[in-house]
Amino acid sequence: MAETTRVSSNGTAPRGPYISVITNRTTNLLIRGAMLFGVGVFLALVLNLLQVQRNVTLFPPDVISSIFSSAWWVPPCCGTASALIGLLYPCIDRRLGEPHKLKREWSSVMRCVAVFVGINHASAKVDFANNVQLSLTLAALSVGLWWTFDRSRSGFGLGVAIALLATLATQLLVYNGVFQYTSPDFLYIRSWLPCIFFAGVITMGNIGRQLALVSAHQQT
C-alpha cells in the first residue's frame, strides 16, 4: 500500500513539532544574540568616548579609525562579549535551577544601564584624591548595582569570573602595546578596571535575562 504524505495548502509538507521547536529556538538565539551585540557595540562606542576624551585610554594614532576616536576592533569585541554574556546568564539560571525573579521588567533594566553608564562616567570625569579612593568607590557602586538589580549567586560568581578574565586579557593587550592607560597603578592598567568589567557583566546579564523572559512569554 502506497504511503501518502499530507501536504499543506501552499504545497509544502508541514514540519514536525520537534523540527519546529529546534528552528524556533535557533532563531530566538540568533535574534537575542544580534540585539545583545548591537547594545554592546553602542555602549562600547559611548563609554570609550568618555575614556578617550578624559585621556584615560590612549590608542596609537595609526589605529584610530572611527568618528568616536576608538580603535576599530573595540566595538566588535565588546559586542561579541555582550552577546555571549547575555546568552550565558539565562542558560546558567536554568542549569542551576535558580530563576532570576528580581524586578523582571524593562524599566529596571534601563535603570541598570543608566547606573552602569554613571559608574563609567565617574571613572572618567570625577576627580578623586587618589586611585585607591576611586577604586574603592567604584567597587562599592558595582556591588551596589549587583545588589539592586540582580542579587543572584550565579550572577555575582559569573560577574567576578568574567571580570577577572577580561582584566587579564586587557593586561596582555596593554603589555603588547595595542593601547595604554595613563597613570597605570595596577601593573599595566588602572586598578578600578575590574569594577567596570563587573558592572558591565551584571548589566548585560540583566538585559539577556529580560530578552529571554520576553521570548519565553511569546512562545507560550
Short mmCIF file of C-alpha atoms in Angstrom, two decimals, residues 33-180:
data_model
loop_
_atom_site.label_atom_id
_atom_site.label_comp_id
_atom_site.label_asym_id
_atom_site.label_seq_id
_atom_site.Cartn_x
_atom_site.Cartn_y
_atom_site.Cartn_z
CA GLY A 33 22.41 37.48 20.16
CA ALA A 34 22.11 40.15 17.46
CA MET A 35 20.28 42.51 19.82
CA LEU A 36 22.85 41.99 22.58
CA PHE A 37 25.67 42.53 20.07
CA GLY A 38 24.13 45.83 18.99
CA VAL A 39 23.73 47.00 22.58
CA GLY A 40 27.32 46.06 23.36
CA VAL A 41 28.67 47.92 20.33
CA PHE A 42 26.66 51.03 21.20
CA LEU A 43 27.77 51.06 24.84
CA ALA A 44 31.39 50.45 23.82
CA LEU A 45 31.36 53.46 21.50
CA VAL A 46 29.75 55.77 24.04
CA LEU A 47 31.79 54.67 27.06
CA ASN A 48 35.08 54.55 25.20
CA LEU A 49 34.41 58.10 24.02
CA LEU A 50 34.30 59.18 27.67
CA GLN A 51 37.60 57.44 28.39
CA VAL A 52 39.37 58.89 25.34
CA GLN A 53 38.11 62.43 25.94
CA ARG A 54 39.46 62.27 29.50
CA ASN A 55 42.76 60.80 28.22
CA VAL A 56 42.30 57.75 30.44
CA THR A 57 42.80 55.42 27.45
CA LEU A 58 45.30 56.20 24.71
CA PHE A 59 45.34 54.48 21.30
CA PRO A 60 48.18 54.83 18.80
CA PRO A 61 47.27 57.38 16.09
CA ASP A 62 47.56 54.83 13.28
CA VAL A 63 44.77 52.62 14.70
CA ILE A 64 42.28 55.42 15.32
CA SER A 65 39.77 54.91 12.54
CA SER A 66 36.29 55.86 13.74
CA ILE A 67 34.38 59.03 14.49
CA PHE A 68 34.34 58.09 18.16
CA SER A 69 38.16 58.06 18.37
CA SER A 70 38.20 54.35 19.11
CA ALA A 71 40.21 51.52 17.62
CA TRP A 72 38.08 49.66 15.09
CA TRP A 73 38.28 46.33 16.95
CA VAL A 74 36.97 47.59 20.31
CA PRO A 75 33.21 47.80 19.48
CA PRO A 76 33.02 44.36 17.76
CA CYS A 77 34.90 42.72 20.65
CA CYS A 78 32.61 44.35 23.21
CA GLY A 79 29.56 43.42 21.15
CA THR A 80 30.63 39.78 20.91
CA ALA A 81 31.36 39.61 24.63
CA SER A 82 28.00 41.22 25.39
CA ALA A 83 26.17 38.67 23.25
CA LEU A 84 27.93 35.76 24.92
CA ILE A 85 27.29 37.11 28.42
CA GLY A 86 23.67 37.95 27.71
CA LEU A 87 23.01 34.45 26.36
CA LEU A 88 25.01 32.74 29.11
CA TYR A 89 23.20 34.25 32.09
CA PRO A 90 19.70 32.81 31.46
CA CYS A 91 21.28 29.49 30.48
CA ILE A 92 23.15 29.30 33.80
CA ASP A 93 19.96 30.24 35.63
CA ARG A 94 18.17 27.28 34.09
CA ARG A 95 21.07 24.90 34.70
CA LEU A 96 21.36 25.82 38.36
CA GLY A 97 17.63 25.90 38.88
CA GLU A 98 17.93 29.45 40.16
CA PRO A 99 15.48 31.52 38.11
CA HIS A 100 16.04 35.23 38.42
CA LYS A 101 12.86 36.82 39.74
CA LEU A 102 14.04 40.22 40.98
CA LYS A 103 12.44 43.17 39.18
CA ARG A 104 11.82 41.50 35.85
CA GLU A 105 10.69 44.47 33.77
CA TRP A 106 12.31 46.72 31.18
CA SER A 107 12.21 49.79 33.40
CA SER A 108 14.52 48.04 35.86
CA VAL A 109 16.84 47.01 33.02
CA MET A 110 17.04 50.60 31.77
CA ARG A 111 17.84 51.84 35.27
CA CYS A 112 20.60 49.25 35.46
CA VAL A 113 22.06 50.50 32.18
CA ALA A 114 21.86 54.09 33.44
CA VAL A 115 23.73 53.19 36.64
CA PHE A 116 26.38 51.35 34.63
CA VAL A 117 26.91 54.39 32.40
CA GLY A 118 27.08 56.53 35.53
CA ILE A 119 29.80 54.33 37.02
CA ASN A 120 31.83 54.65 33.81
CA HIS A 121 31.25 58.40 33.80
CA ALA A 122 32.52 58.61 37.38
CA SER A 123 35.69 56.71 36.47
CA ALA A 124 36.42 59.16 33.64
CA LYS A 125 35.11 62.51 34.88
CA VAL A 126 35.14 62.65 38.68
CA ASP A 127 38.42 63.61 40.32
CA PHE A 128 39.34 61.65 43.45
CA ALA A 129 42.14 62.27 45.90
CA ASN A 130 43.92 59.05 44.88
CA ASN A 131 43.41 55.86 42.89
CA VAL A 132 42.66 53.80 45.98
CA GLN A 133 39.72 56.02 46.87
CA LEU A 134 38.46 55.86 43.28
CA SER A 135 38.80 52.07 43.13
CA LEU A 136 37.00 51.55 46.45
CA THR A 137 34.20 53.88 45.41
CA LEU A 138 33.70 52.12 42.07
CA ALA A 139 33.86 48.73 43.78
CA ALA A 140 31.10 49.77 46.18
CA LEU A 141 29.00 51.14 43.32
CA SER A 142 29.46 47.96 41.28
CA VAL A 143 28.46 45.70 44.15
CA GLY A 144 25.54 48.01 44.83
CA LEU A 145 24.47 47.64 41.19
CA TRP A 146 24.51 43.85 41.58
CA TRP A 147 22.55 44.00 44.84
CA THR A 148 19.94 46.37 43.40
CA PHE A 149 19.33 44.68 40.05
CA ASP A 150 20.48 41.07 40.43
CA ARG A 151 21.18 39.55 43.89
CA SER A 152 21.71 36.07 42.46
CA ARG A 153 24.72 33.98 43.46
CA SER A 154 25.22 32.85 39.88
CA GLY A 155 25.18 36.46 38.69
CA PHE A 156 27.79 37.50 41.23
CA GLY A 157 30.01 34.49 40.52
CA LEU A 158 29.88 34.96 36.75
CA GLY A 159 30.47 38.68 37.15
CA VAL A 160 33.62 38.15 39.20
CA ALA A 161 34.96 35.37 36.96
CA ILE A 162 34.38 37.25 33.69
CA ALA A 163 35.75 40.49 35.16
CA LEU A 164 38.97 38.71 36.14
CA LEU A 165 39.32 37.15 32.69
CA ALA A 166 38.64 40.49 30.99
CA THR A 167 41.19 42.21 33.23
CA LEU A 168 43.81 39.59 32.36
CA ALA A 169 43.06 39.99 28.65
CA THR A 170 43.40 43.77 28.95
CA GLN A 171 46.73 43.37 30.74
CA LEU A 172 48.01 41.27 27.84
CA LEU A 173 46.79 43.79 25.24
CA VAL A 174 48.49 46.68 27.03
CA TYR A 175 51.65 44.63 27.55
CA ASN A 176 51.82 44.01 23.79
CA GLY A 177 51.39 47.70 23.01
CA VAL A 178 47.91 47.56 21.48
CA PHE A 179 46.90 50.53 23.65
CA GLN A 180 47.79 52.00 27.01
#
